[in-house]
Amino acid sequence: MNDKHSIREQIKKTLSRLSKPLYEDYSYKIACRLYEEHAWKQADVIGITVSKCPEVDTYQIIRKAWETGKTVVVPKCKPKEKRLSFRTLTEFSQLESVYFGLYEPLVELTTEVRQEQIDLLIVPGLAYTRKGYRIGFGGGYYDRYLTSFSGETLSLVFNEQIISDFPLEEYDLPVSKIITPTEVLKTI
Ligand SMILES: Nc1ncnc2c1ncn2[C@@H]1O[C@H](COP(=O)(O)OP(=O)(O)O)[C@@H](O)[C@H]1O
Ligand SMILES: [Mg+2]
């Protein structure tokens, strides 16, 4: 079976076996490669998710962005419409735990930013092809958001998340680059 559902389950299982030392090692190597990217260096406003293990760690990336004077914006899901909005994050205490142990920005403490203000969007996902097509967590949130997004996109990916193929649907949109611990793949 290679449908999206079974690929999601398979990748989750594989990632759950990743040891803490390797998780930290790979996440650090991916982060270091990201900081070398032109898109990162140029970006003033970075859209990024707050990672939930075993996704590539983004806490260190958010700290680095703050330390280098960048504005960090993180997504808040609107489950009814399956849409995302991005809000500024200046400290981790502005997060609250919502469903499935995900952290989202507190509306009282953060401000929404418009899509056009985001220079670089770091797109989360579970599985990726080398052409940048992704399988997300099943809500299609980023597929919807990307339809009108014109900034740079990239994804941070463990090699264990790279798959050869999956049944693409017309709304599945690729990211421009994939960063793994061992390489940077330009996809489009
Ligand atoms: N641009 C879009 N407009 C409307 N619905 C969309 C769009 N993109 C995705 N969807 C819907 O979201 C659902 C989930 O998409 P899917 O690609 O399976 O999830 P994910 O990208 O999270 O892995 C799809 O069944 C599709 O109907
Ligand atoms: Mg999709």
CSV table of C-alpha atoms and ligand atoms in Angstrom, one decimal:
chain,number,residue,atom,x,y,z
A,1,MET,CA,0.0,0.0,0.0
A,2,ASN,CA,1.4,3.4,-0.9
A,3,ASP,CA,-1.6,5.6,-0.3
A,4,LYS,CA,-1.1,8.8,1.7
A,5,HIS,CA,-2.7,7.3,4.8
A,6,SER,CA,-0.4,4.3,5.0
A,7,ILE,CA,2.7,6.4,4.2
A,8,ARG,CA,1.8,8.7,7.1
A,9,GLU,CA,1.5,5.7,9.5
A,10,GLN,CA,4.7,4.2,8.2
A,11,ILE,CA,6.8,7.4,8.5
A,12,LYS,CA,5.4,8.1,12.0
A,13,LYS,CA,6.5,4.6,13.0
A,14,THR,CA,10.0,5.0,11.5
A,15,LEU,CA,10.5,8.4,13.2
A,16,SER,CA,9.3,7.1,16.5
A,17,ARG,CA,12.3,4.8,16.5
A,18,LEU,CA,14.8,7.6,16.0
A,19,SER,CA,17.0,7.8,19.1
A,20,LYS,CA,17.3,11.1,21.0
A,21,PRO,CA,21.0,11.5,20.1
A,22,LEU,CA,20.3,11.0,16.4
A,23,TYR,CA,17.3,13.2,16.6
A,24,GLU,CA,19.4,16.0,18.1
A,25,ASP,CA,22.3,15.4,15.7
A,26,TYR,CA,20.1,15.4,12.6
A,27,SER,CA,18.1,18.4,13.7
A,28,TYR,CA,21.3,20.4,14.5
A,29,LYS,CA,22.8,19.5,11.1
A,30,ILE,CA,19.6,20.6,9.3
A,31,ALA,CA,19.5,23.8,11.2
A,32,CYS,CA,23.2,24.6,10.4
A,33,ARG,CA,22.5,24.0,6.7
A,34,LEU,CA,19.4,26.3,6.9
A,35,TYR,CA,21.5,29.2,8.3
A,36,GLU,CA,23.8,29.0,5.2
A,37,GLU,CA,20.8,29.4,2.8
A,38,HIS,CA,20.4,32.7,0.9
A,39,ALA,CA,16.7,32.6,1.6
A,40,TRP,CA,17.4,32.4,5.4
A,41,LYS,CA,20.0,35.1,5.3
A,42,GLN,CA,17.7,37.5,3.4
A,43,ALA,CA,14.5,36.9,5.2
A,44,ASP,CA,13.3,39.4,7.8
A,45,VAL,CA,10.1,37.5,8.6
A,46,ILE,CA,10.1,33.7,8.9
A,47,GLY,CA,7.0,31.6,9.1
A,48,ILE,CA,7.8,28.4,11.0
A,49,THR,CA,5.9,25.8,13.1
A,50,VAL,CA,6.7,25.0,16.7
A,51,SER,CA,7.9,21.4,16.3
A,52,LYS,CA,6.4,18.5,18.0
A,53,CYS,CA,8.7,15.5,18.4
A,54,PRO,CA,9.6,13.6,16.2
A,55,GLU,CA,9.5,16.5,13.7
A,56,VAL,CA,12.8,18.2,13.0
A,57,ASP,CA,13.4,20.5,16.1
A,58,THR,CA,12.5,24.1,15.3
A,59,TYR,CA,13.0,25.6,18.8
A,60,GLN,CA,16.7,26.1,18.1
A,61,ILE,CA,15.8,27.7,14.8
A,62,ILE,CA,13.3,30.1,16.4
A,63,ARG,CA,16.0,31.1,19.0
A,64,LYS,CA,18.5,31.6,16.2
A,65,ALA,CA,16.0,33.8,14.3
A,66,TRP,CA,15.4,36.0,17.3
A,67,GLU,CA,19.2,36.2,18.0
A,68,THR,CA,19.8,37.4,14.5
A,69,GLY,CA,17.0,40.0,14.5
A,70,LYS,CA,14.4,38.2,12.5
A,71,THR,CA,10.7,38.3,13.1
A,72,VAL,CA,9.3,34.9,13.8
A,73,VAL,CA,5.7,34.1,13.0
A,74,VAL,CA,4.0,30.8,13.9
A,75,PRO,CA,0.7,29.3,12.6
A,76,LYS,CA,-2.6,29.0,14.4
A,77,CYS,CA,-5.1,26.6,12.9
A,78,LYS,CA,-8.7,27.4,12.2
A,79,PRO,CA,-10.0,23.9,12.2
A,80,LYS,CA,-13.5,24.7,11.0
A,81,GLU,CA,-12.2,26.2,7.7
A,82,LYS,CA,-9.0,24.2,7.8
A,83,ARG,CA,-7.0,27.4,7.3
A,84,LEU,CA,-3.9,28.9,8.9
A,85,SER,CA,-3.1,32.3,10.2
A,86,PHE,CA,0.3,33.4,11.2
A,87,ARG,CA,1.1,35.4,14.4
A,88,THR,CA,4.2,37.0,15.7
A,89,LEU,CA,6.1,35.1,18.4
A,90,THR,CA,8.7,37.0,20.5
A,91,GLU,CA,8.9,34.5,23.4
A,92,PHE,CA,8.0,30.9,24.0
A,93,SER,CA,5.7,31.9,26.8
A,94,GLN,CA,3.3,33.3,24.2
A,95,LEU,CA,2.4,29.7,23.2
A,96,GLU,CA,-0.5,27.6,24.5
A,97,SER,CA,-1.1,23.9,24.1
A,98,VAL,CA,-4.0,23.2,21.9
A,99,TYR,CA,-5.1,19.8,20.4
A,100,PHE,CA,-2.7,16.8,20.0
A,101,GLY,CA,-0.1,18.6,22.1
A,102,LEU,CA,0.5,21.2,19.4
A,103,TYR,CA,1.6,24.6,20.5
A,104,GLU,CA,0.0,27.7,19.0
A,105,PRO,CA,0.3,31.4,19.6
A,106,LEU,CA,-2.0,33.0,22.2
A,107,VAL,CA,-4.3,35.5,20.4
A,108,GLU,CA,-4.2,38.0,23.4
A,109,LEU,CA,-0.4,38.2,23.3
A,110,THR,CA,0.4,38.1,19.6
A,111,THR,CA,-0.5,39.9,16.4
A,112,GLU,CA,-1.6,38.4,13.1
A,113,VAL,CA,0.6,39.0,10.0
A,114,ARG,CA,-0.5,39.1,6.4
A,115,GLN,CA,0.7,36.4,4.0
A,116,GLU,CA,2.6,39.0,1.9
A,117,GLN,CA,4.7,39.9,5.0
A,118,ILE,CA,6.3,36.5,5.2
A,119,ASP,CA,9.6,36.2,3.3
A,120,LEU,CA,10.4,32.6,4.1
A,121,LEU,CA,7.9,29.9,5.0
A,122,ILE,CA,9.3,26.7,6.5
A,123,VAL,CA,6.6,24.1,5.6
A,124,PRO,CA,6.1,21.1,7.8
A,125,GLY,CA,5.3,17.6,6.6
A,126,LEU,CA,5.6,13.9,7.2
A,127,ALA,CA,7.0,12.6,3.9
A,128,TYR,CA,8.6,14.2,0.9
A,129,THR,CA,9.6,13.2,-2.6
A,130,ARG,CA,12.9,14.5,-3.9
A,131,LYS,CA,10.9,16.8,-6.2
A,132,GLY,CA,9.5,18.6,-3.1
A,133,TYR,CA,6.0,17.2,-3.0
A,134,ARG,CA,4.9,16.5,0.5
A,135,ILE,CA,2.5,14.5,2.6
A,136,GLY,CA,1.3,16.5,5.5
A,137,PHE,CA,-0.7,15.5,8.5
A,138,GLY,CA,-3.9,15.1,6.5
A,139,GLY,CA,-5.6,18.5,7.0
A,140,GLY,CA,-4.4,20.1,3.8
A,141,TYR,CA,-3.7,23.3,5.7
A,142,TYR,CA,-0.5,24.1,3.9
A,143,ASP,CA,-1.8,23.1,0.5
A,144,ARG,CA,-4.5,25.8,1.0
A,145,TYR,CA,-2.1,28.4,2.4
A,146,LEU,CA,0.4,27.8,-0.4
A,147,THR,CA,-2.1,28.5,-3.2
A,148,SER,CA,-1.7,32.2,-2.6
A,149,PHE,CA,1.8,32.3,-1.1
A,150,SER,CA,4.5,33.9,-3.2
A,151,GLY,CA,7.5,34.0,-0.8
A,152,GLU,CA,10.3,31.4,-0.5
A,153,THR,CA,9.3,27.9,0.8
A,154,LEU,CA,11.4,25.1,2.2
A,155,SER,CA,11.1,22.1,4.4
A,156,LEU,CA,13.4,20.5,7.0
A,157,VAL,CA,13.4,16.8,6.5
A,158,PHE,CA,15.1,13.7,8.0
A,159,ASN,CA,16.4,11.3,5.4
A,160,GLU,CA,13.9,8.8,6.8
A,161,GLN,CA,11.1,11.0,5.6
A,162,ILE,CA,12.1,10.9,1.9
A,163,ILE,CA,10.0,8.6,-0.2
A,164,SER,CA,10.2,7.7,-3.9
A,165,ASP,CA,6.6,8.5,-4.9
A,166,PHE,CA,3.0,8.9,-3.7
A,167,PRO,CA,-0.3,9.4,-5.5
A,168,LEU,CA,-0.3,13.2,-6.1
A,169,GLU,CA,-3.6,15.1,-6.0
A,170,GLU,CA,-4.1,18.3,-8.0
A,171,TYR,CA,-4.0,20.5,-4.9
A,172,ASP,CA,-0.7,19.1,-3.6
A,173,LEU,CA,1.9,21.9,-4.0
A,174,PRO,CA,5.7,21.3,-3.7
A,175,VAL,CA,8.2,23.3,-1.7
A,176,SER,CA,11.2,24.9,-3.4
A,177,LYS,CA,13.9,23.3,-1.3
A,178,ILE,CA,14.4,20.4,1.1
A,179,ILE,CA,17.1,20.5,3.7
A,180,THR,CA,18.2,17.1,5.1
A,181,PRO,CA,21.2,16.5,7.5
A,182,THR,CA,23.3,15.5,4.5
A,183,GLU,CA,22.1,17.7,1.6
A,184,VAL,CA,20.1,20.6,0.3
A,185,LEU,CA,17.7,19.5,-2.6
A,186,LYS,CA,16.5,22.2,-4.9
A,187,THR,CA,13.2,20.9,-6.2
A,188,ILE,CA,11.7,23.5,-8.6
B,1,LIG,N1,-6.2,24.2,-2.1
B,1,LIG,C1,-7.2,23.5,-1.5
B,1,LIG,N2,-8.5,23.9,-1.6
B,1,LIG,C2,-9.4,23.2,-1.0
B,1,LIG,N3,-9.2,22.0,-0.4
B,1,LIG,C3,-8.0,21.5,-0.3
B,1,LIG,C4,-6.9,22.2,-0.9
B,1,LIG,N4,-5.8,21.5,-0.7
B,1,LIG,C5,-6.2,20.4,0.0
B,1,LIG,N5,-7.5,20.4,0.2
B,1,LIG,C6,-8.3,19.4,0.9
B,1,LIG,O1,-7.6,18.9,2.0
B,1,LIG,C7,-7.6,17.5,2.2
B,1,LIG,C8,-6.3,17.0,2.7
B,1,LIG,O2,-5.3,17.2,1.8
B,1,LIG,P1,-4.0,16.2,1.8
B,1,LIG,O3,-3.1,16.6,0.7
B,1,LIG,O4,-4.5,14.8,1.9
B,1,LIG,O5,-3.4,16.5,3.3
B,1,LIG,P2,-2.0,16.9,3.6
B,1,LIG,O6,-1.4,17.9,2.6
B,1,LIG,O7,-2.1,17.5,5.0
B,1,LIG,O8,-1.2,15.6,3.6
B,1,LIG,C9,-7.9,17.0,0.8
B,1,LIG,O9,-8.9,16.0,0.8
B,1,LIG,C10,-8.5,18.2,0.0
B,1,LIG,O10,-9.9,18.0,-0.2
B,2,MG,MG,-1.4,17.7,0.5
